[in-house]
Coordinates of C-alpha atoms in Angstrom, one line a residue:
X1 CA -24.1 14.6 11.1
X2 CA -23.1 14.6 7.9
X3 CA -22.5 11.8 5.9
X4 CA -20.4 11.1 2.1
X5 CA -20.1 8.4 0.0
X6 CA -17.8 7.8 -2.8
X7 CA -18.5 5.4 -5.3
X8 CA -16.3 3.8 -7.9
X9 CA -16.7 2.1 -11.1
X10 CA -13.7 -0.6 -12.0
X11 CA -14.4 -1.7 -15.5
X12 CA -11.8 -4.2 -17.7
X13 CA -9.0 -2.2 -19.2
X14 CA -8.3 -5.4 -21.9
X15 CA -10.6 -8.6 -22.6
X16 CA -9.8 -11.4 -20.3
X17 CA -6.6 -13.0 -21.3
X18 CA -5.7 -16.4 -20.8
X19 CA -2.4 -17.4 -19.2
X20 CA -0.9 -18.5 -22.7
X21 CA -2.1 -15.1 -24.3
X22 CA -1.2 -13.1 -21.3
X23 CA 2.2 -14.8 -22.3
X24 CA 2.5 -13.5 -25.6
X25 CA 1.4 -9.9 -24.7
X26 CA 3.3 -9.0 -22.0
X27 CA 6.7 -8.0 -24.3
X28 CA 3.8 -6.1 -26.7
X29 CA 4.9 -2.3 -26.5
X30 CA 1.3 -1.4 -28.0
X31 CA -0.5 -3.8 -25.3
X32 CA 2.0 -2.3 -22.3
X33 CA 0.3 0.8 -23.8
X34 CA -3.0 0.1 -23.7
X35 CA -3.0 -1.2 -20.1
X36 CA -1.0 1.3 -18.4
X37 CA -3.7 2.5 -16.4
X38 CA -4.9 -0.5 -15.5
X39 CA -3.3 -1.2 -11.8
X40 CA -5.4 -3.8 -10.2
X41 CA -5.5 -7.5 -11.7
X42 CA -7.3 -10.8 -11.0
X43 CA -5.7 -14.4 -11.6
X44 CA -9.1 -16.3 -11.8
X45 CA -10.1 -19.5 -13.9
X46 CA -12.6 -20.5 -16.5
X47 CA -13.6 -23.7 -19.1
X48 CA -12.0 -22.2 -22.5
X49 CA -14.2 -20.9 -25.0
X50 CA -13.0 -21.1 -28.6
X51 CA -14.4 -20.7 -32.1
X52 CA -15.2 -23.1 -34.7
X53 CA -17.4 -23.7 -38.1
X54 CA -15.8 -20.5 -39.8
X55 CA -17.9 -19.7 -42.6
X56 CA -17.7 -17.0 -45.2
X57 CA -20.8 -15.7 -46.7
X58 CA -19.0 -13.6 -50.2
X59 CA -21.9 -11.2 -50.9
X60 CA -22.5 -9.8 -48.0
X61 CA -19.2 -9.9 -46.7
X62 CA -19.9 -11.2 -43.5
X63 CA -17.8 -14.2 -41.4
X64 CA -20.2 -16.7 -39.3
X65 CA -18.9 -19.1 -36.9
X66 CA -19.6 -20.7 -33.5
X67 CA -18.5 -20.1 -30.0
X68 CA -18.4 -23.1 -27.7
X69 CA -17.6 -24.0 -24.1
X70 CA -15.9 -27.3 -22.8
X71 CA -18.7 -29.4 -21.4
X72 CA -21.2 -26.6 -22.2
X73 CA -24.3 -27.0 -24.5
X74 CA -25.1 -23.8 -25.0
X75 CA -23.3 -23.0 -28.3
X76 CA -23.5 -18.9 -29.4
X77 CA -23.4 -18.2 -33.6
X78 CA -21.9 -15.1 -34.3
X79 CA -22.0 -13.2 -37.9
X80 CA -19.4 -10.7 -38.0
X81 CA -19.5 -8.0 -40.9
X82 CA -16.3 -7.2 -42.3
X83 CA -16.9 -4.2 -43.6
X84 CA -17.4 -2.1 -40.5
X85 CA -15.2 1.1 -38.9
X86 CA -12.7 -0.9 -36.7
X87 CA -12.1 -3.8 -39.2
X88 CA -12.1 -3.1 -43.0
X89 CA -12.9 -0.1 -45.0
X90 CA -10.5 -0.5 -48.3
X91 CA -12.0 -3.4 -50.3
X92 CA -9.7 -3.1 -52.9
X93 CA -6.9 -5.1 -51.2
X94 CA -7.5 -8.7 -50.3
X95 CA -9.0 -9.8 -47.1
X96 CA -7.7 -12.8 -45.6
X97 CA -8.6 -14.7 -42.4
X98 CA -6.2 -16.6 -40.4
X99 CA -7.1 -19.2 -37.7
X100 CA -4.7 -19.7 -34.2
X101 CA -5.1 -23.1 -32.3
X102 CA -2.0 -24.5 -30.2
X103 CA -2.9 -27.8 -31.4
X104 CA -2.0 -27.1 -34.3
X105 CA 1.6 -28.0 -35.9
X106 CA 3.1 -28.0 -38.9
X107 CA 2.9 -31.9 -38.9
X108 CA -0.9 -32.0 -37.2
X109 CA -2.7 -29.4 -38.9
X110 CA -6.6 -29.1 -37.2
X111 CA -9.1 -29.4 -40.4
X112 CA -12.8 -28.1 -40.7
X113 CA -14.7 -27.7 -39.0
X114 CA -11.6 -25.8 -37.2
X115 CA -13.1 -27.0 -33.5
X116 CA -10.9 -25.4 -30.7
X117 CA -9.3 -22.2 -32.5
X118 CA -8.7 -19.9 -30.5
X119 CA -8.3 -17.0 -31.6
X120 CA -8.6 -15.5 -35.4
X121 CA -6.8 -12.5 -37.4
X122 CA -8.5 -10.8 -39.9
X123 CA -5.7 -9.0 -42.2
X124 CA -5.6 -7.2 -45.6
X125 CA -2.8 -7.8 -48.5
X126 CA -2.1 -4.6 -50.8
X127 CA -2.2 -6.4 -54.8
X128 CA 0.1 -3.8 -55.2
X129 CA 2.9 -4.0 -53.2
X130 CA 2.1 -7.3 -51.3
X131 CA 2.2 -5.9 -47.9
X132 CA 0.0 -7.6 -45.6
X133 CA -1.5 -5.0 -42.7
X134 CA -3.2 -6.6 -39.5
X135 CA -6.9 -5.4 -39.3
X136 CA -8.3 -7.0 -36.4
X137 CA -7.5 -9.9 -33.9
X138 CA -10.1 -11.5 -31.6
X139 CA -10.1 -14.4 -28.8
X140 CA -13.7 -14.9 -28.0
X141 CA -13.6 -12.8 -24.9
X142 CA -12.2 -9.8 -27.1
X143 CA -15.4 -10.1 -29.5
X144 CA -17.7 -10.2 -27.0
X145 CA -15.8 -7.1 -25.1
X146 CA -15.7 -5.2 -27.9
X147 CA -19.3 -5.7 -28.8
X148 CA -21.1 -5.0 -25.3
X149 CA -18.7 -1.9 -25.8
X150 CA -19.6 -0.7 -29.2
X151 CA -16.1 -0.9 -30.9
X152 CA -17.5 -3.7 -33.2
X153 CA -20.8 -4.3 -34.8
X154 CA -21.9 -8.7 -34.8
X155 CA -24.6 -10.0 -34.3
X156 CA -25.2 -13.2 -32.0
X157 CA -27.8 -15.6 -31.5
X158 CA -28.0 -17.4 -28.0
X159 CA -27.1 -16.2 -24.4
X160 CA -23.6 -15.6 -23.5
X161 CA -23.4 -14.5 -19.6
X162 CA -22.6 -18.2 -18.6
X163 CA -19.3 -18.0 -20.6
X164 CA -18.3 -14.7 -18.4
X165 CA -17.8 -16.4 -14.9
X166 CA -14.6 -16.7 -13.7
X167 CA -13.6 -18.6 -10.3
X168 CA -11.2 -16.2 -8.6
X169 CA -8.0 -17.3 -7.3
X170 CA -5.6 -14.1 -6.5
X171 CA -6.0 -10.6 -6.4
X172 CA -3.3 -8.3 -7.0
X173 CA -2.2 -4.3 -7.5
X174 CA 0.7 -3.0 -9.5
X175 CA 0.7 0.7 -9.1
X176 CA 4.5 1.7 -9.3
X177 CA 5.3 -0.5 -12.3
X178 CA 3.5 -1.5 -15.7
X179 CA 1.1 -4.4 -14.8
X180 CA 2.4 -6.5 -17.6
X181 CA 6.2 -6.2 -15.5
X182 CA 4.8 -6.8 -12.4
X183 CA 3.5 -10.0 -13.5
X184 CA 6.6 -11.3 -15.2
X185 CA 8.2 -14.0 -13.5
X186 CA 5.1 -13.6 -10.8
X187 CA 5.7 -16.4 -8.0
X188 CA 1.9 -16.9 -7.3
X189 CA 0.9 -16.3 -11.0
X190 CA 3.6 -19.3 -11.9
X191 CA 2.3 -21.2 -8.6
X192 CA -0.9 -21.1 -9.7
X193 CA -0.3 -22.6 -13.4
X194 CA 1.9 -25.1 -11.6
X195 CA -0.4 -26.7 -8.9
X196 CA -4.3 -25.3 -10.2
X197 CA -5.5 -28.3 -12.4
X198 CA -7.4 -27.8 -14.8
X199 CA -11.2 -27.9 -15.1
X200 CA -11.8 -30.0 -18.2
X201 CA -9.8 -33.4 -18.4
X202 CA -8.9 -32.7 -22.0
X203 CA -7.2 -28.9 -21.3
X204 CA -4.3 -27.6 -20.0
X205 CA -4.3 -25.0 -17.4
X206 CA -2.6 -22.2 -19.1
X207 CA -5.6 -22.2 -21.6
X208 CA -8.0 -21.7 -18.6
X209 CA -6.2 -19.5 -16.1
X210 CA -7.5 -15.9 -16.9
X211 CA -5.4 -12.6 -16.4
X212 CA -8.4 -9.9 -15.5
X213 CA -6.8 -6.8 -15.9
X214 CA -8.9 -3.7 -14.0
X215 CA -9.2 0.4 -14.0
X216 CA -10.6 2.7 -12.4
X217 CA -13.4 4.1 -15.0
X218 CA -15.3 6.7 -13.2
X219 CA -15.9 7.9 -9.5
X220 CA -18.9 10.0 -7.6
X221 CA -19.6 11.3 -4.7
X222 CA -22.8 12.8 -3.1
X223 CA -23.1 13.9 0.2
X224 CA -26.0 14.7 2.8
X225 CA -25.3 17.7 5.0
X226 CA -26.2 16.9 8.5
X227 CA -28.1 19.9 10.7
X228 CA -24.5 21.2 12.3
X229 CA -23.1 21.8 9.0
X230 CA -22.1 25.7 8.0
X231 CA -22.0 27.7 5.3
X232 CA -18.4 27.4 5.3
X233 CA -18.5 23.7 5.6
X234 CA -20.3 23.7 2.3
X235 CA -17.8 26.1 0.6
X236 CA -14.9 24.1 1.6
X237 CA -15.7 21.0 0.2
X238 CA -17.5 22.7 -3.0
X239 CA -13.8 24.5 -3.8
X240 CA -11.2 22.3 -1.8
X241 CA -12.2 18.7 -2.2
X242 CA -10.1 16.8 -4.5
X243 CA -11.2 13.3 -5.3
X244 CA -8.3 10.8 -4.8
X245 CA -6.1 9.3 -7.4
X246 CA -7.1 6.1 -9.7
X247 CA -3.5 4.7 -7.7
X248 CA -4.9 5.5 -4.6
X249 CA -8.6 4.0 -5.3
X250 CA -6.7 1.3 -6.7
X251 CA -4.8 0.7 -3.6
X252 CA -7.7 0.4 -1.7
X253 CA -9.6 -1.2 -3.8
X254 CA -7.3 -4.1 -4.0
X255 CA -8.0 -4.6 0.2
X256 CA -11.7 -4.3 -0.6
X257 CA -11.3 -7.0 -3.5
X258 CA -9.2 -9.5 -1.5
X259 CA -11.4 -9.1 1.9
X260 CA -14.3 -10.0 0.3
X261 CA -13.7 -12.7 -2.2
X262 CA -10.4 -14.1 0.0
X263 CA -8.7 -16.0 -2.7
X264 CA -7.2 -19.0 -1.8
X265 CA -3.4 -17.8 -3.2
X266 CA -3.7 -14.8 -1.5
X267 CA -1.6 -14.8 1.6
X268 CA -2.5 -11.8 3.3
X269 CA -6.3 -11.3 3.7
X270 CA -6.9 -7.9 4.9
X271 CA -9.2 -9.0 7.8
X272 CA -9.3 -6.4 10.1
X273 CA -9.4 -3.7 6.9
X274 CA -10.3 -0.8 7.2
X275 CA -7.3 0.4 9.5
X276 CA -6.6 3.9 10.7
X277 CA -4.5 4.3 7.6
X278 CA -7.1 3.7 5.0
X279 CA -8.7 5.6 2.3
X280 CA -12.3 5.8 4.1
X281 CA -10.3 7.2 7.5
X282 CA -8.4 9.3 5.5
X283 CA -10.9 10.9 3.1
X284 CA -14.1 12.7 3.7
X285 CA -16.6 9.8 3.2
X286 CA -17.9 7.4 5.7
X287 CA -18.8 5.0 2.7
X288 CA -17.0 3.9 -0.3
X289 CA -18.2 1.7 -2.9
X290 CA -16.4 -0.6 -5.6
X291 CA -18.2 -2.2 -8.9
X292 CA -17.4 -3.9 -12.1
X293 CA -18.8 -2.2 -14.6
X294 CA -18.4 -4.8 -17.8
X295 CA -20.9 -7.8 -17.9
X296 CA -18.6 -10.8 -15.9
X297 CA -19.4 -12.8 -12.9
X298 CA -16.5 -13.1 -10.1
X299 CA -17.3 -16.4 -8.1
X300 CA -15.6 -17.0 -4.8
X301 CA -16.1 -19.5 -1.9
X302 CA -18.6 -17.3 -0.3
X303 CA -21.1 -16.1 -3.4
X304 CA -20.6 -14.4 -6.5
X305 CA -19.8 -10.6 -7.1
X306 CA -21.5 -9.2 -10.5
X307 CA -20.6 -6.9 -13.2
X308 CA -23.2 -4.8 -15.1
X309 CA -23.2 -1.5 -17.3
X310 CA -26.3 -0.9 -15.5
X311 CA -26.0 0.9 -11.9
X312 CA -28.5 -0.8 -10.7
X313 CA -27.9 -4.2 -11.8
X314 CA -24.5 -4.7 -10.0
X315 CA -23.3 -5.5 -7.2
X316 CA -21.3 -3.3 -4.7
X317 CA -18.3 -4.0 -2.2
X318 CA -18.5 -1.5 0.5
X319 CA -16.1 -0.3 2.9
X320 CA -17.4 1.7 6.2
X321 CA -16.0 3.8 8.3
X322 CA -15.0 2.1 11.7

């Protein structure tokens, strides 16, 4: 008998946003860009993590600072060079840092040590002309997703994973429309900022809600001939197989996703998935495999799913055929 399995790899096709950011980004015709191929997404919820003690060190053009959790002790120090590919490379115009905390107002500015920002922009002012140009803009969770991706080089001292769980609350698809339009106006994304309080008595939900937006990154198959198979068998698949679409791994992937975890806002629950109609009845494998491939921890009611680079080192949702 033969047998085929098809395995795919979801990775994060932006940083983790929070509600409030999400906010801000969905009317971003460079962000609707950049996540266009992204069509599954995950409402889930974390203690924020913010920057604070900003430091400059002038000769080696570096920026240090901290990055806490709410009722965390583990605090990670980051130094972040400056002068690197995907942040500066003129130093004849002026680099300036801003800092971005909603607590602060133009009649309550936050002072030093800066505790709470949450996110910073690093930008460069021509002495020339006076035109300022954005170089780079980070949240914590778009440092630490650029770094374990290589778009930025920092260096950080302490343990990080623990700040890269997120509870899971709804899982969703959008593969007709841009994601960032499918959640606009979202009933259960707008129910669950309404009645999900938040973890830490001193936040407010929209800073701890989390928008996970996914991709498909990469999917294989192998495939173990059984002792009926022909010659012709072989051919066929080797020159007619055609792997399906990211929308329709997507598709099915969102079932997988919401049967396992079963998020409390999700209404529908998928329990008797697979059905006849299914990607594994309709393809030719009799097992198909889903896994995050960026270093974040999904908790649910039941356990925990986790993300690694690694093959081996993550976990797997799997889908057989019935």
């Amino acid at each position: 008998m033969t047998k085929g399995i098809l395995i795919n790899d979801l990775e994060l096709g932006y940083a983790p946003l929070s509600a409030f950011h999400f906010g801000r980004f969905m009317t971003d015709k460079e962000f609707h860009s950049n996540v266009f191929d992204s069509h599954i997404y995950i409402i889930a919820q974390r203690k924020e993590i913010t920057f604070s003690n900003f430091f400059y060190w002038e000769k080696e053009l570096e920026l240090s600072f901290d990055i806490e959790q709410e009722d965390n002790k583990n605090i990670i120090r980051c130094r972040l060079p400056f002068l690197q590919e995907n942040i500066a490379k003129d130093l004849t115009e002026t680099i300036e840092l801003r800092l971005h905390n909603r607590k602060s107002t133009p009649t309550k500015k936050v002072d030093p040590p800066f505790k709470g920002t949450q996110a910073f922009t690093i930008q460069s002012t021509n002495p020339s002309t006076g035109k300022t140009k954005m170089l780079a803009q980070f949240t914590p969770d778009k440092l630490f997703q650029n770094y374990w991706k290589g778009h930025v080089q920092a260096v950080f001292t302490g343990e990080y994973s623990e700040m890269l769980e997120y509870d899971v609350h709804y899982v969703g698809k959008s593969t007709e429309q841009n994601i960032c339009e499918r959640l606009s106006g979202h009933s259960t994304f707008q129910e669950i900022l309404t009645y999900q309080d938040s973890l830490s008595f001193k936040n407010v939900p929209s800073n701890e809600i989390m928008v996970l937006l996914f991709r498909v990154k990469d999917n294989n198959t192998m495939v173990k001939w059984g002792d009926d198979v022909t010659s012709e068998d072989i051919s066929n698949y080797l020159t007619d197989y055609i792997l399906p679409s990211d929308k329709t791994i997507s598709l099915d992937a969102e079932k997988a996703l919401i049967k396992h975890l079963q998020p409390e806002y999700n209404r529908i629950l998928y329990k008797s998935f697979p059905n006849k109609n299914d990607l594994i009845n309709q393809d030719y494998h009799s097992l198909i495999l889903y896994g995050l491939t960026d270093p974040i921890k999904l908790n649910y009611k039941n356990g925990e799913l986790n993300g690694n680079k690694d093959l081996g080192e993550r976990n797997y949702i799997s889908v057989e055929r019935k």
